[in-house]
mmCIF file of C-alpha atoms in Angstrom:
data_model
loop_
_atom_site.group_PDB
_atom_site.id
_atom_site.type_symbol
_atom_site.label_atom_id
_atom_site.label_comp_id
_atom_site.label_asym_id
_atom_site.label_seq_id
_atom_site.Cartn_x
_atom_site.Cartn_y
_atom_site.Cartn_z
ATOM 1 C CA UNK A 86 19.037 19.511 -56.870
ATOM 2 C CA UNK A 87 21.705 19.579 -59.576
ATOM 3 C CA UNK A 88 24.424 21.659 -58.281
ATOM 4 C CA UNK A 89 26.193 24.433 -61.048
ATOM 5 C CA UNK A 90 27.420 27.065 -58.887
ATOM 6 C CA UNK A 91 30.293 26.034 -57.801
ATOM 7 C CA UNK A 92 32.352 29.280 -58.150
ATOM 8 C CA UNK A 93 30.095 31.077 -55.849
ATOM 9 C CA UNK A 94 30.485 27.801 -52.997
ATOM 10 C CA UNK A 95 31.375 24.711 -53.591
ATOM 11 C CA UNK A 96 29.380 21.659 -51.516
ATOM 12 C CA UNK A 97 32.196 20.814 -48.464
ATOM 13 C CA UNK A 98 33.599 17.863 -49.352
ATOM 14 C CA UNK A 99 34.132 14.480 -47.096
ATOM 15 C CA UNK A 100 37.263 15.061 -47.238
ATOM 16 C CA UNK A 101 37.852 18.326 -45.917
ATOM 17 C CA UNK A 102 35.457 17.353 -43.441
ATOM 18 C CA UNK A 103 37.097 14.789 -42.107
ATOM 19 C CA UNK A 104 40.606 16.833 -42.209
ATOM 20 C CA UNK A 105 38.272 19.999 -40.216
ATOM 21 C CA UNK A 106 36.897 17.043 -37.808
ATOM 22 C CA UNK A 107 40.025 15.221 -37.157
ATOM 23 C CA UNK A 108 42.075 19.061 -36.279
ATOM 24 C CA UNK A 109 39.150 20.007 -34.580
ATOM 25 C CA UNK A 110 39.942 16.902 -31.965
ATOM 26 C CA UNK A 111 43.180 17.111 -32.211
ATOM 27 C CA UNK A 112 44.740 20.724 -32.516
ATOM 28 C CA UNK A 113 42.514 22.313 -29.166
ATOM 29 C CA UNK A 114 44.653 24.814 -28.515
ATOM 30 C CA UNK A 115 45.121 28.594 -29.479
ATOM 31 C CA UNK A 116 48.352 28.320 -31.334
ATOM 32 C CA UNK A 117 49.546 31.598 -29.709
ATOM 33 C CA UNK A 118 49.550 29.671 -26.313
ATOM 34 C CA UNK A 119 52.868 29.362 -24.567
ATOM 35 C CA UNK A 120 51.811 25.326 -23.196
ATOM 36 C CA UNK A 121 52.456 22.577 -25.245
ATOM 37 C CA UNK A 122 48.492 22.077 -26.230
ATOM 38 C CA UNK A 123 49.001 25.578 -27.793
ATOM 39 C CA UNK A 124 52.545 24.466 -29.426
ATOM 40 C CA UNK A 125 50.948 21.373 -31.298
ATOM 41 C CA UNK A 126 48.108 23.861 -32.420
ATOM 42 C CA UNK A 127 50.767 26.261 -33.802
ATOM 43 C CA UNK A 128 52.845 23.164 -35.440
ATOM 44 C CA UNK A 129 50.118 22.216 -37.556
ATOM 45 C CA UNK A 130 49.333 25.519 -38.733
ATOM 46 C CA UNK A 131 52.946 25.713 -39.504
ATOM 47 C CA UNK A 132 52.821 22.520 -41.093
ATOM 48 C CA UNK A 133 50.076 23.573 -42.961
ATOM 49 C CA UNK A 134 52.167 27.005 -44.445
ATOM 50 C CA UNK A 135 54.444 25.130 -45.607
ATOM 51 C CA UNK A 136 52.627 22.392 -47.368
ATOM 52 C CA UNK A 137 51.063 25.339 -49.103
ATOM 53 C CA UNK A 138 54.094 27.256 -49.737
ATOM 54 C CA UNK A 139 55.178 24.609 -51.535
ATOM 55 C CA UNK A 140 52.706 24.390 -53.868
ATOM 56 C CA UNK A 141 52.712 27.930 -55.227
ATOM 57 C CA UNK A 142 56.587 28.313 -54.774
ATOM 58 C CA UNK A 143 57.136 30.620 -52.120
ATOM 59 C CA UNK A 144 58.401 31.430 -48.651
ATOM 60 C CA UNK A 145 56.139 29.795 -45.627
ATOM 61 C CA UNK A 146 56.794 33.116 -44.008
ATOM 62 C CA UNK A 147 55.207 34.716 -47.249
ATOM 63 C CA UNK A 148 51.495 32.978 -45.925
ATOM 64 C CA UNK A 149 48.935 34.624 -43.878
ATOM 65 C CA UNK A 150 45.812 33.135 -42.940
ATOM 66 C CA UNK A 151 42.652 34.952 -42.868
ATOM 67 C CA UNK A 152 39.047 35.023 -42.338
ATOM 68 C CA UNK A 153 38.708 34.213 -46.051
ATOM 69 C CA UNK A 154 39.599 36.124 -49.969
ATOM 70 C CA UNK A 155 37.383 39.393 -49.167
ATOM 71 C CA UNK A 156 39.580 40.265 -46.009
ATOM 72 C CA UNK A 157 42.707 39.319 -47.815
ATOM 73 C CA UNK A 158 41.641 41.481 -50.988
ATOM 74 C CA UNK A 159 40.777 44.166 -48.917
ATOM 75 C CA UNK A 160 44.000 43.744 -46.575
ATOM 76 C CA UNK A 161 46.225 44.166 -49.767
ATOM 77 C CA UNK A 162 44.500 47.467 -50.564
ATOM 78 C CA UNK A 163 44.824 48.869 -47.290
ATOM 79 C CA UNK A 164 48.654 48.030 -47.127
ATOM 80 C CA UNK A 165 49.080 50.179 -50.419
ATOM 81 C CA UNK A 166 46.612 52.889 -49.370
ATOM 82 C CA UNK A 167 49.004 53.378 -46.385
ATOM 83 C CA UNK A 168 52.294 52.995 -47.887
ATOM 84 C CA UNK A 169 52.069 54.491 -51.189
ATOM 85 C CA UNK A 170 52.697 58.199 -52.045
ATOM 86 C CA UNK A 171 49.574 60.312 -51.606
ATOM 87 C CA UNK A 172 49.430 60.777 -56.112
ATOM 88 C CA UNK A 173 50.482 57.161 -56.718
ATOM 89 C CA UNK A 174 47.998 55.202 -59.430
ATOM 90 C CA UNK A 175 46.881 51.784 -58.925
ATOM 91 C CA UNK A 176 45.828 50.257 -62.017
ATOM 92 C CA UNK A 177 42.944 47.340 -61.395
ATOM 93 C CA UNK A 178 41.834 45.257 -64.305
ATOM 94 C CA UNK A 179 37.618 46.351 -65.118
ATOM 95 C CA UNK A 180 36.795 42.257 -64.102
ATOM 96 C CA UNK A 181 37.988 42.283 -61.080
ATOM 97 C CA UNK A 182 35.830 41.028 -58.289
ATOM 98 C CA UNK A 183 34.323 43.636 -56.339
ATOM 99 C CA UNK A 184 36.376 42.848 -52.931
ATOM 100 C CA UNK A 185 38.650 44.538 -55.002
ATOM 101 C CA UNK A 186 37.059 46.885 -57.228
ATOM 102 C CA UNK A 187 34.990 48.586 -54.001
ATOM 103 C CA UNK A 188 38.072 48.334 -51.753
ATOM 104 C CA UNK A 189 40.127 50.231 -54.483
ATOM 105 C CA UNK A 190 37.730 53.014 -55.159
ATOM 106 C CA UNK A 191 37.688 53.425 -51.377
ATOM 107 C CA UNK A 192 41.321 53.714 -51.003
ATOM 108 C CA UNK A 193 42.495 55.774 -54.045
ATOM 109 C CA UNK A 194 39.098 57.242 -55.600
ATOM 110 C CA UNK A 195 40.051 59.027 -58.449
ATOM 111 C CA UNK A 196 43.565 57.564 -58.389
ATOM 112 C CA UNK A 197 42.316 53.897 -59.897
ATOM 113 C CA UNK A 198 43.191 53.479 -63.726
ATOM 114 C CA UNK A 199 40.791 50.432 -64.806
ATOM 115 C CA UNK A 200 42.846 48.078 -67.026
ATOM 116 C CA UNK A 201 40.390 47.303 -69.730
ATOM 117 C CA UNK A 202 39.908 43.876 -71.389
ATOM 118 C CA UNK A 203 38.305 43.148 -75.117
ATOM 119 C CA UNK A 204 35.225 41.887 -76.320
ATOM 120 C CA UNK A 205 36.418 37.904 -74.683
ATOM 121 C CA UNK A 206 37.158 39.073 -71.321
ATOM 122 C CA UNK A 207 41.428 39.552 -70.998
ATOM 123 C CA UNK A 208 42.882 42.194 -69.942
ATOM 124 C CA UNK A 209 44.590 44.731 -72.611
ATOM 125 C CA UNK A 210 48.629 43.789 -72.218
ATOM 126 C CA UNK A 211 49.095 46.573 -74.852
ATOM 127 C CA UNK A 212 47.582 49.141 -72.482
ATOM 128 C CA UNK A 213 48.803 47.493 -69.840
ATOM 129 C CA UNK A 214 52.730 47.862 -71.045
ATOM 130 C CA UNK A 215 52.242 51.287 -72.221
ATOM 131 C CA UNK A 216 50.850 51.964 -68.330
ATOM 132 C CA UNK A 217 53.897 50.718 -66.657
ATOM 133 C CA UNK A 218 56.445 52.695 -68.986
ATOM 134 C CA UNK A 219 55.300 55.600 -68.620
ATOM 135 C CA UNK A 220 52.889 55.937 -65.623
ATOM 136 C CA UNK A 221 54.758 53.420 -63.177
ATOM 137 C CA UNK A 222 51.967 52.498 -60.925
ATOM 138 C CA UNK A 223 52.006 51.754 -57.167
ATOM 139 C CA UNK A 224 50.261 48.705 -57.777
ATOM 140 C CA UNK A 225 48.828 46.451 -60.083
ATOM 141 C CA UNK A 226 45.949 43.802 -59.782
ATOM 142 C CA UNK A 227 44.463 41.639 -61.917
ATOM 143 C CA UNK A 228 43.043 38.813 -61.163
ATOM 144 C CA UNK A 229 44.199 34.614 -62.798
ATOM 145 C CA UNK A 230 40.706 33.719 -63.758
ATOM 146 C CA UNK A 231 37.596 35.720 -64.206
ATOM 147 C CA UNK A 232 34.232 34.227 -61.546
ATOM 148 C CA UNK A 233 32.158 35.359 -64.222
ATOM 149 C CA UNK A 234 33.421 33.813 -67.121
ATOM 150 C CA UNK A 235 36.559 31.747 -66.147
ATOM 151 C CA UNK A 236 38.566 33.307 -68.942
ATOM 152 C CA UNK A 237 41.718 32.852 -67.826
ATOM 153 C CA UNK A 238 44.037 35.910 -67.938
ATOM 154 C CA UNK A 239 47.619 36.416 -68.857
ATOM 155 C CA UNK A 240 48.634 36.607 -65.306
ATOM 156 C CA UNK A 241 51.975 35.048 -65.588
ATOM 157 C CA UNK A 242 52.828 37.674 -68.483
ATOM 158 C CA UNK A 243 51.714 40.077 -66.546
ATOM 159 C CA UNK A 244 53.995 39.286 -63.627
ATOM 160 C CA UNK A 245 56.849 39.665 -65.618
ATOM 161 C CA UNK A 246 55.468 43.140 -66.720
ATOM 162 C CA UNK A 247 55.472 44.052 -63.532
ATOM 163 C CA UNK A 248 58.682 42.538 -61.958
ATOM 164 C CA UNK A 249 60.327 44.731 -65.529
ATOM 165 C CA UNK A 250 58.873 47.509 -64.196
ATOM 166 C CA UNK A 251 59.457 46.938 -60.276
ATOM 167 C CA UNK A 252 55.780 47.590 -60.119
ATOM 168 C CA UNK A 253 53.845 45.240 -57.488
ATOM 169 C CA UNK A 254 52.004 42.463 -58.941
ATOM 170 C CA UNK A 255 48.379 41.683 -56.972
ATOM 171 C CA UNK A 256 46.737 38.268 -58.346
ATOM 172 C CA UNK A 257 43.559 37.104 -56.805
ATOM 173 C CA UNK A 258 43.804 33.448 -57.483
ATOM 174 C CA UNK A 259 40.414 32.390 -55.640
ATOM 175 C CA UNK A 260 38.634 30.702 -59.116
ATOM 176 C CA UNK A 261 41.755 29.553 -60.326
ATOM 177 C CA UNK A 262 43.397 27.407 -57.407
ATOM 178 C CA UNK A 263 41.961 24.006 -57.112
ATOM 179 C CA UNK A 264 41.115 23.846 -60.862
ATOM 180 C CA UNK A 265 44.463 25.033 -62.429
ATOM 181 C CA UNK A 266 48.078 24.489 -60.893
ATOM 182 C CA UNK A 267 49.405 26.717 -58.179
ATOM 183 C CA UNK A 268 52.711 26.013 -59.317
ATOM 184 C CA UNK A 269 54.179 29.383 -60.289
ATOM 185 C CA UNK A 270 51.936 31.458 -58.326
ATOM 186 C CA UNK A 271 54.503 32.465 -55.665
ATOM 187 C CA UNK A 272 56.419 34.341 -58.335
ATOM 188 C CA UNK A 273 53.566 37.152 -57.594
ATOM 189 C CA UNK A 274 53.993 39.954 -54.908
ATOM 190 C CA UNK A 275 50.371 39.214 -53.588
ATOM 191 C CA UNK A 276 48.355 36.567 -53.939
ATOM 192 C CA UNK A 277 44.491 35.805 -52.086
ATOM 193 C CA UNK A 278 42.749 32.625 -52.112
ATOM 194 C CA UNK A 279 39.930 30.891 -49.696
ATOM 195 C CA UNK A 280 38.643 27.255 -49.088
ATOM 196 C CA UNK A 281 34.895 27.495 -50.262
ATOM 197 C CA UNK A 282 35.982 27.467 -53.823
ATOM 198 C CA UNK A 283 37.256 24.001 -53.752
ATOM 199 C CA UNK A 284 35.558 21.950 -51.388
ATOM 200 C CA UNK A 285 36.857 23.340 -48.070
ATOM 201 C CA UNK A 286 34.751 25.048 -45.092
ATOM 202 C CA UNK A 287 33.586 29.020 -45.462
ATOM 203 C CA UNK A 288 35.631 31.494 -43.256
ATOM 204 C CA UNK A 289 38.960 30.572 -44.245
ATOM 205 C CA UNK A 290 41.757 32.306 -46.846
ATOM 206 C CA UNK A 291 44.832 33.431 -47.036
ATOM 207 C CA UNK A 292 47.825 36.163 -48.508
ATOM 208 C CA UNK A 293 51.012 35.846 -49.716
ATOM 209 C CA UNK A 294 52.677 38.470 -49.350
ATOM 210 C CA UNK A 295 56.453 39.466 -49.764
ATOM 211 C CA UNK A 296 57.442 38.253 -45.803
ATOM 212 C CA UNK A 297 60.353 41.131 -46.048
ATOM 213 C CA UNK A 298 59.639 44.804 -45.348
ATOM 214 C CA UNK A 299 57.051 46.561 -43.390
ATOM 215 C CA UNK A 300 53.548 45.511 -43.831
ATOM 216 C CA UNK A 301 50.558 47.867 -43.337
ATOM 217 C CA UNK A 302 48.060 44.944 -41.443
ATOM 218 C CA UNK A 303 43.998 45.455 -41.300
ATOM 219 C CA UNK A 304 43.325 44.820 -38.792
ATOM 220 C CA UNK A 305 45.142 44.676 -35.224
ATOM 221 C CA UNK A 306 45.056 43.479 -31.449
ATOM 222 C CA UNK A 307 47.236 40.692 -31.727
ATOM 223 C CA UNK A 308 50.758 39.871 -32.775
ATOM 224 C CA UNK A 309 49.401 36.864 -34.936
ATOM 225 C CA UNK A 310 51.097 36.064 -38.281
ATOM 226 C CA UNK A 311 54.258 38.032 -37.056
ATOM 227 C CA UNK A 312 51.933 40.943 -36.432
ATOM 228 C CA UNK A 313 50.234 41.135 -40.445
ATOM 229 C CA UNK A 314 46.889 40.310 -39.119
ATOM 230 C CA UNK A 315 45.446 40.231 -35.680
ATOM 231 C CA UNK A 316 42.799 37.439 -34.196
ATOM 232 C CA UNK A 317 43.409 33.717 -33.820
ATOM 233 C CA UNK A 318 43.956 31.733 -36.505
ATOM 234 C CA UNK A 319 41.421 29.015 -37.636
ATOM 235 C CA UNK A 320 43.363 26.117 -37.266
ATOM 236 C CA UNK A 321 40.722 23.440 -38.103
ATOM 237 C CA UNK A 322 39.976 25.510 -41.912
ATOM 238 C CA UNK A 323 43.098 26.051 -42.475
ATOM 239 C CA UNK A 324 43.997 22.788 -42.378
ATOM 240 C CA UNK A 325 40.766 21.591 -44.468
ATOM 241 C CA UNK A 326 41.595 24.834 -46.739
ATOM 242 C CA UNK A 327 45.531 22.715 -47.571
ATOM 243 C CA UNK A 328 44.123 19.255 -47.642
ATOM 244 C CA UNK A 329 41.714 20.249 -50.127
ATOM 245 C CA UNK A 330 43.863 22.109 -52.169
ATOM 246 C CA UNK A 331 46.117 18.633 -52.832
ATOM 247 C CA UNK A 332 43.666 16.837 -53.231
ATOM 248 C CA UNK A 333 42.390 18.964 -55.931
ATOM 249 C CA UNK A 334 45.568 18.856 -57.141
ATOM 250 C CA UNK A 335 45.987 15.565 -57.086
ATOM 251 C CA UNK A 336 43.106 15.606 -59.903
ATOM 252 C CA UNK A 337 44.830 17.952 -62.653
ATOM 253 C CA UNK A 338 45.372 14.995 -65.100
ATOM 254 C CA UNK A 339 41.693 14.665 -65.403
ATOM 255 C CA UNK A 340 41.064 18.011 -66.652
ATOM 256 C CA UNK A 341 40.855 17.136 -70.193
ATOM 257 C CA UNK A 342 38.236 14.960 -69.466
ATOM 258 C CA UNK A 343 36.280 17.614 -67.551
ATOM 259 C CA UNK A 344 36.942 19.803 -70.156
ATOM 260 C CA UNK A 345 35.328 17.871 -72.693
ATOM 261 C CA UNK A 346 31.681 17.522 -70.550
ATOM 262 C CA UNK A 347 31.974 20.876 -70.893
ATOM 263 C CA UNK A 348 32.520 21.328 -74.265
ATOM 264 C CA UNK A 349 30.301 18.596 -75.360
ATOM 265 C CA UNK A 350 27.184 20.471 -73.386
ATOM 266 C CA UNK A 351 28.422 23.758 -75.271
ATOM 267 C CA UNK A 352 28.046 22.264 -78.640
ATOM 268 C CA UNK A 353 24.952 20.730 -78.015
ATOM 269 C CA UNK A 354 23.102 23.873 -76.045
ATOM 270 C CA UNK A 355 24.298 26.417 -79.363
ATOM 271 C CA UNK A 356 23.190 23.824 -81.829
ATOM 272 C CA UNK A 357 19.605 22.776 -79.873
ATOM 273 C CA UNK A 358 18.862 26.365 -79.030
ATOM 274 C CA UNK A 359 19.246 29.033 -81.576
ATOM 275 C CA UNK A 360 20.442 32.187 -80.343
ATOM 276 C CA UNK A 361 22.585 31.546 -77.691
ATOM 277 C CA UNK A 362 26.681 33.350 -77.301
ATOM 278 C CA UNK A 363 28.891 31.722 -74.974
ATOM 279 C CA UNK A 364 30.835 34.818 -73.472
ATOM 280 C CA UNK A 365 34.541 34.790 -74.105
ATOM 281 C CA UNK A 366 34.301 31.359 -76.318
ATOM 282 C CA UNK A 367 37.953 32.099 -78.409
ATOM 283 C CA UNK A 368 39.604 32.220 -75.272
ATOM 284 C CA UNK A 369 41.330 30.057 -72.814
ATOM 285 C CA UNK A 370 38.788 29.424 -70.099
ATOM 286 C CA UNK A 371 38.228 27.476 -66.482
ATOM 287 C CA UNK A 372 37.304 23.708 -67.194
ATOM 288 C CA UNK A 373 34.316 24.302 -65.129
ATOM 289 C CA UNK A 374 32.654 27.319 -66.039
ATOM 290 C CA UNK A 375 30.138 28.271 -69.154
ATOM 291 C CA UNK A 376 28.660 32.142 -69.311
ATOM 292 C CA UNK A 377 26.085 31.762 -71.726
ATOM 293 C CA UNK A 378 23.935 34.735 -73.134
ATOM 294 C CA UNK A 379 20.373 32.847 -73.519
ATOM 295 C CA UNK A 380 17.980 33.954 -76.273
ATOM 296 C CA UNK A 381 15.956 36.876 -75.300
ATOM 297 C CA UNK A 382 12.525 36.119 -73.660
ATOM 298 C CA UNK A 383 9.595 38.085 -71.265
ATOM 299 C CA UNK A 384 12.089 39.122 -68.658
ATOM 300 C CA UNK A 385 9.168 38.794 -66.520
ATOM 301 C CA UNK A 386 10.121 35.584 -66.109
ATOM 302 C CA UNK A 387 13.833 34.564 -64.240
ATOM 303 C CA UNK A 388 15.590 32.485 -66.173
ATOM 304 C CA UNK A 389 17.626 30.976 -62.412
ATOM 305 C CA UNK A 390 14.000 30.756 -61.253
ATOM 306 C CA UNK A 391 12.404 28.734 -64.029
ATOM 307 C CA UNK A 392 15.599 26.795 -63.477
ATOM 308 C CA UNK A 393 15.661 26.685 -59.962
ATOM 309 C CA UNK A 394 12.381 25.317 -60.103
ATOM 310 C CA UNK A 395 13.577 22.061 -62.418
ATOM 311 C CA UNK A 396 15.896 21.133 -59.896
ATOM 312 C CA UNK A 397 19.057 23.079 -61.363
ATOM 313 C CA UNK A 398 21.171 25.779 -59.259
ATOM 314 C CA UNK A 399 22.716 28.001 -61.266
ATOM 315 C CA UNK A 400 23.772 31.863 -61.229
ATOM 316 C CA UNK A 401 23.509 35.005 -62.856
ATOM 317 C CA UNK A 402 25.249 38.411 -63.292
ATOM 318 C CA UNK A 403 22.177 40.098 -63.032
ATOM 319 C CA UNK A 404 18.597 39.378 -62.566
ATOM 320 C CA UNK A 405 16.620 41.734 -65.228
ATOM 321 C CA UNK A 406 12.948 40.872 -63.828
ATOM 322 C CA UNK A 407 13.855 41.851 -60.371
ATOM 323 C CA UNK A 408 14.394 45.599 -60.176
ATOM 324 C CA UNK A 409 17.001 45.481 -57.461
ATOM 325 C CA UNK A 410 20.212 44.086 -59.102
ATOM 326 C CA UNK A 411 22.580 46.089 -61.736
ATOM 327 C CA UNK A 412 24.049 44.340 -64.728
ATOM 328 C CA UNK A 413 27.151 42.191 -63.809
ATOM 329 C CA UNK A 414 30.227 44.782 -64.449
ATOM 330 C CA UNK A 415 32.228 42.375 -65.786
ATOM 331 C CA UNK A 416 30.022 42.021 -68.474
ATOM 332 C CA UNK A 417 29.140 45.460 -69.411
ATOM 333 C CA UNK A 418 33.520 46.141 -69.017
ATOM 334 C CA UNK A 419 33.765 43.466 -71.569
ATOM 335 C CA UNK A 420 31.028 46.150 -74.012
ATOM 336 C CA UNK A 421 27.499 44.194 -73.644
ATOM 337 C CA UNK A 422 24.700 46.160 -73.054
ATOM 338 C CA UNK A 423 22.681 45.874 -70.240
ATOM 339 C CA UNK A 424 19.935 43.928 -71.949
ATOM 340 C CA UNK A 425 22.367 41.606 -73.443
ATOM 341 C CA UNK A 426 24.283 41.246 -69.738
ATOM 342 C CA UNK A 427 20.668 40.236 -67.868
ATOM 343 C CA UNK A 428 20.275 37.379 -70.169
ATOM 344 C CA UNK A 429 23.532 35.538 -69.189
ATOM 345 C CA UNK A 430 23.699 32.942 -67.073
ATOM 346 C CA UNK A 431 26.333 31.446 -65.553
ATOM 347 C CA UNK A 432 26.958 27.291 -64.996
ATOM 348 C CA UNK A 433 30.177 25.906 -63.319
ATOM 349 C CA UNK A 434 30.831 22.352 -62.051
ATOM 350 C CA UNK A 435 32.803 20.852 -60.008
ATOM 351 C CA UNK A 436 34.977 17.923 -59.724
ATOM 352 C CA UNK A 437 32.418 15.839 -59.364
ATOM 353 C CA UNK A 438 29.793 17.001 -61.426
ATOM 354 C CA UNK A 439 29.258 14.147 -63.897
ATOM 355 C CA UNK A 440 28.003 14.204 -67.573
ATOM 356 C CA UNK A 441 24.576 12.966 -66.602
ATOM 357 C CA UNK A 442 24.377 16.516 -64.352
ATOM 358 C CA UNK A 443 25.443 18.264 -67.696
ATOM 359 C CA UNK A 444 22.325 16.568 -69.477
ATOM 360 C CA UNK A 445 20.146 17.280 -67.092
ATOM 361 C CA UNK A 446 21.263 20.836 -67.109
ATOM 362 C CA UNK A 447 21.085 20.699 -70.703
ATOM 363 C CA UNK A 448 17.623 19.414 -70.564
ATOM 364 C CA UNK A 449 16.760 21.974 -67.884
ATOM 365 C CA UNK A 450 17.563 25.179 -70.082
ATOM 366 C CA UNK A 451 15.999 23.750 -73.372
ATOM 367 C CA UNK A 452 12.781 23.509 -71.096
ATOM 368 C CA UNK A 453 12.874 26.765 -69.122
ATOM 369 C CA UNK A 454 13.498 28.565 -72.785
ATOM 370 C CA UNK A 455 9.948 26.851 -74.198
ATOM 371 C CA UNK A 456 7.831 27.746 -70.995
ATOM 372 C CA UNK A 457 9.172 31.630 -70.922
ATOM 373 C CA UNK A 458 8.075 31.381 -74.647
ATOM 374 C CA UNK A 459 4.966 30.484 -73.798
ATOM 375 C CA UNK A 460 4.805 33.163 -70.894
ATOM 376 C CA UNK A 461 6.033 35.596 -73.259
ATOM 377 C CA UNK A 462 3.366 38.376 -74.845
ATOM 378 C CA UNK A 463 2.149 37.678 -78.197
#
């Protein structure tokens, strides 16, 4: 199977593997143990803050491992829910993932101003400004790269927006670390990411978040993390989570070069199949990711099936043939219409996806689109 989904799970890679075997060996210990078995335990997950601190530019004490992005996410609404003034706004960009969106709407309900973005996917600034002068939020989130899309947002403009405006800045950073630098990252109040994205085992994230002040923690029974979030850490992924994170970064020179399989396949799938958009193409997007709206066929058929059958994995918003899942929101936020939102499909690689896998993708969708003709009703 030829492997495009990436930015839903990555394959583990050997080399976070072998950095969860070797801790798993090593590191036995629960790091809030008082014996020295329990003091290595907690060294290397100190260790481990730090390495990562380092990378995005912040405080060690600023980290806080978690059970993954979705608990972080949620942990960062839950602070604000419980520490900001009972009228207090929170303005959450309209592409945000729904960790976000659904914890928001839980916490504040009518109190959530959706940032909106244009036709290509970023976030209005304009709006945006205008919202902090005069409205001063409690919070604001938006996210450094869209899942759906991988147009990249403004996210470092937007941090000095908010700093200007002594507004908290929330940045979910989950599609964007291990493709894009960290470097600068730790200039935002909050920031989630996880180690699925990038090569690294499932069940492992983390927060930054400012390590002064009170914090409002999700959840409790433990004085882990200096009391922000109860349980015992995962000492084994957290340690893959780091060592995959440099070695991803260890790979940004070759972006270019990634960047151009990409390209290449998009220049070759609009000219070989007439009809096709590529969502958000005038704008600055993830190396790895294509959202394509395919030409419109018998929605009978599934376009991820008919490609699922010829060997290729890839993803969809929405899947308009199966009665059960809504258009993506991203892409109806960004003004498609349903109809046009169920027929795009979403392909991202990964570091080692290689230009033959782009082919065969390539070859994969030109022959899905001439069997759903043929399925399709005269």
């Amino acid at each position: 199977m030829t492997y495009f989904d990436h930015n839903a799970t990555a394959p583990l890679h050997h080399a976070a593997r072998q950095a969860w075997l070797e801790a798993a060996e090593k590191f036995i210990g629960n790091p809030s143990s008082p014996h020295r078995v329990g003091g290595r335990a907690d060294a290397a997950l100190e260790d481990a803050r730090s390495r990562l601190a380092g990378m995005m530019g912040c405080s060690p004490h600023d980290i806080v491992w978690t059970s993954g992005a979705t608990e972080a996410n949620n942990q960062v609404l839950h602070h604000f829910a419980a520490t900001l003034p009972p009228a207090a706004t929170v303005c959450i960009s309209a592409i945000e993932h729904p960790s976000v969106t659904e914890s928001a709407e839980h916490y504040f309900g009518a109190r959530v101003r959706p940032i909106p973005v244009s036709r290509d996917g970023v976030v209005d600034l304009h709006w945006l400004a205008e919202e902090l002068a005069h409205r001063r939020p409690g919070l604001v989130a938006v996210m450094a790269a869209n899942n759906v899309t991988g147009v990249i947002q403004p996210w470092e403009q937007i941090a000095q927006f908010c700093r200007r405006w002594e507004a908290p800045y929330f940045c979910d950073a989950v599609q964007w670390l291990g493709k894009e630098s960290a470097t600068g990252l730790g200039a935002c109040d909050f920031v989630t990411g996880c180690a699925h994205k990038v090569g690294g085992p499932r069940g492992v994230g983390f927060l930054k978040c400012p390590s002064q002040g009170s914090f409002k923690p999700l959840l409790f029974g433990g004085p882990q993390e200096e009391g922000r979030r109860a349980g015992t850490e995962n000492v084994a992924g957290v340690l893959a989570l780091v060592a995959m994170l440099e070695s991803r970064h260890g790979l940004l020179d070759e972006q270019e070069a990634r960047r151009q399989m990409r390209d290449l396949f998009i220049q070759r799938l609009v000219g070989e199949l007439p009809g096709v958009e590529i969502v958000g193409a005038s704008q600055r997007r993830l190396w790895n990711t294509v959202a394509a709206m395919l030409p419109e066929v018998d929605c009978r058929q599934r376009w991820v099936v008919k490609l699922d059958k010829l060997g290729v994995a890839v993803s969809t918003g929405s899947a308009c043939s199966s009665g059960k899942e809504e258009p993506s929101p991203v892409l109806l936020a960004m003004g498609y219409a349903p109809g046009q939102a169920g027929r795009v499909l979403r392909f991202s690689s990964g570091w080692e996806t290689s230009e033959k896998d782009w082919e065969k993708l390539l070859d994969a969708i030109k022959q899905a689109a001439e069997e759903l003709r043929a399925l399709a009703p005269v």
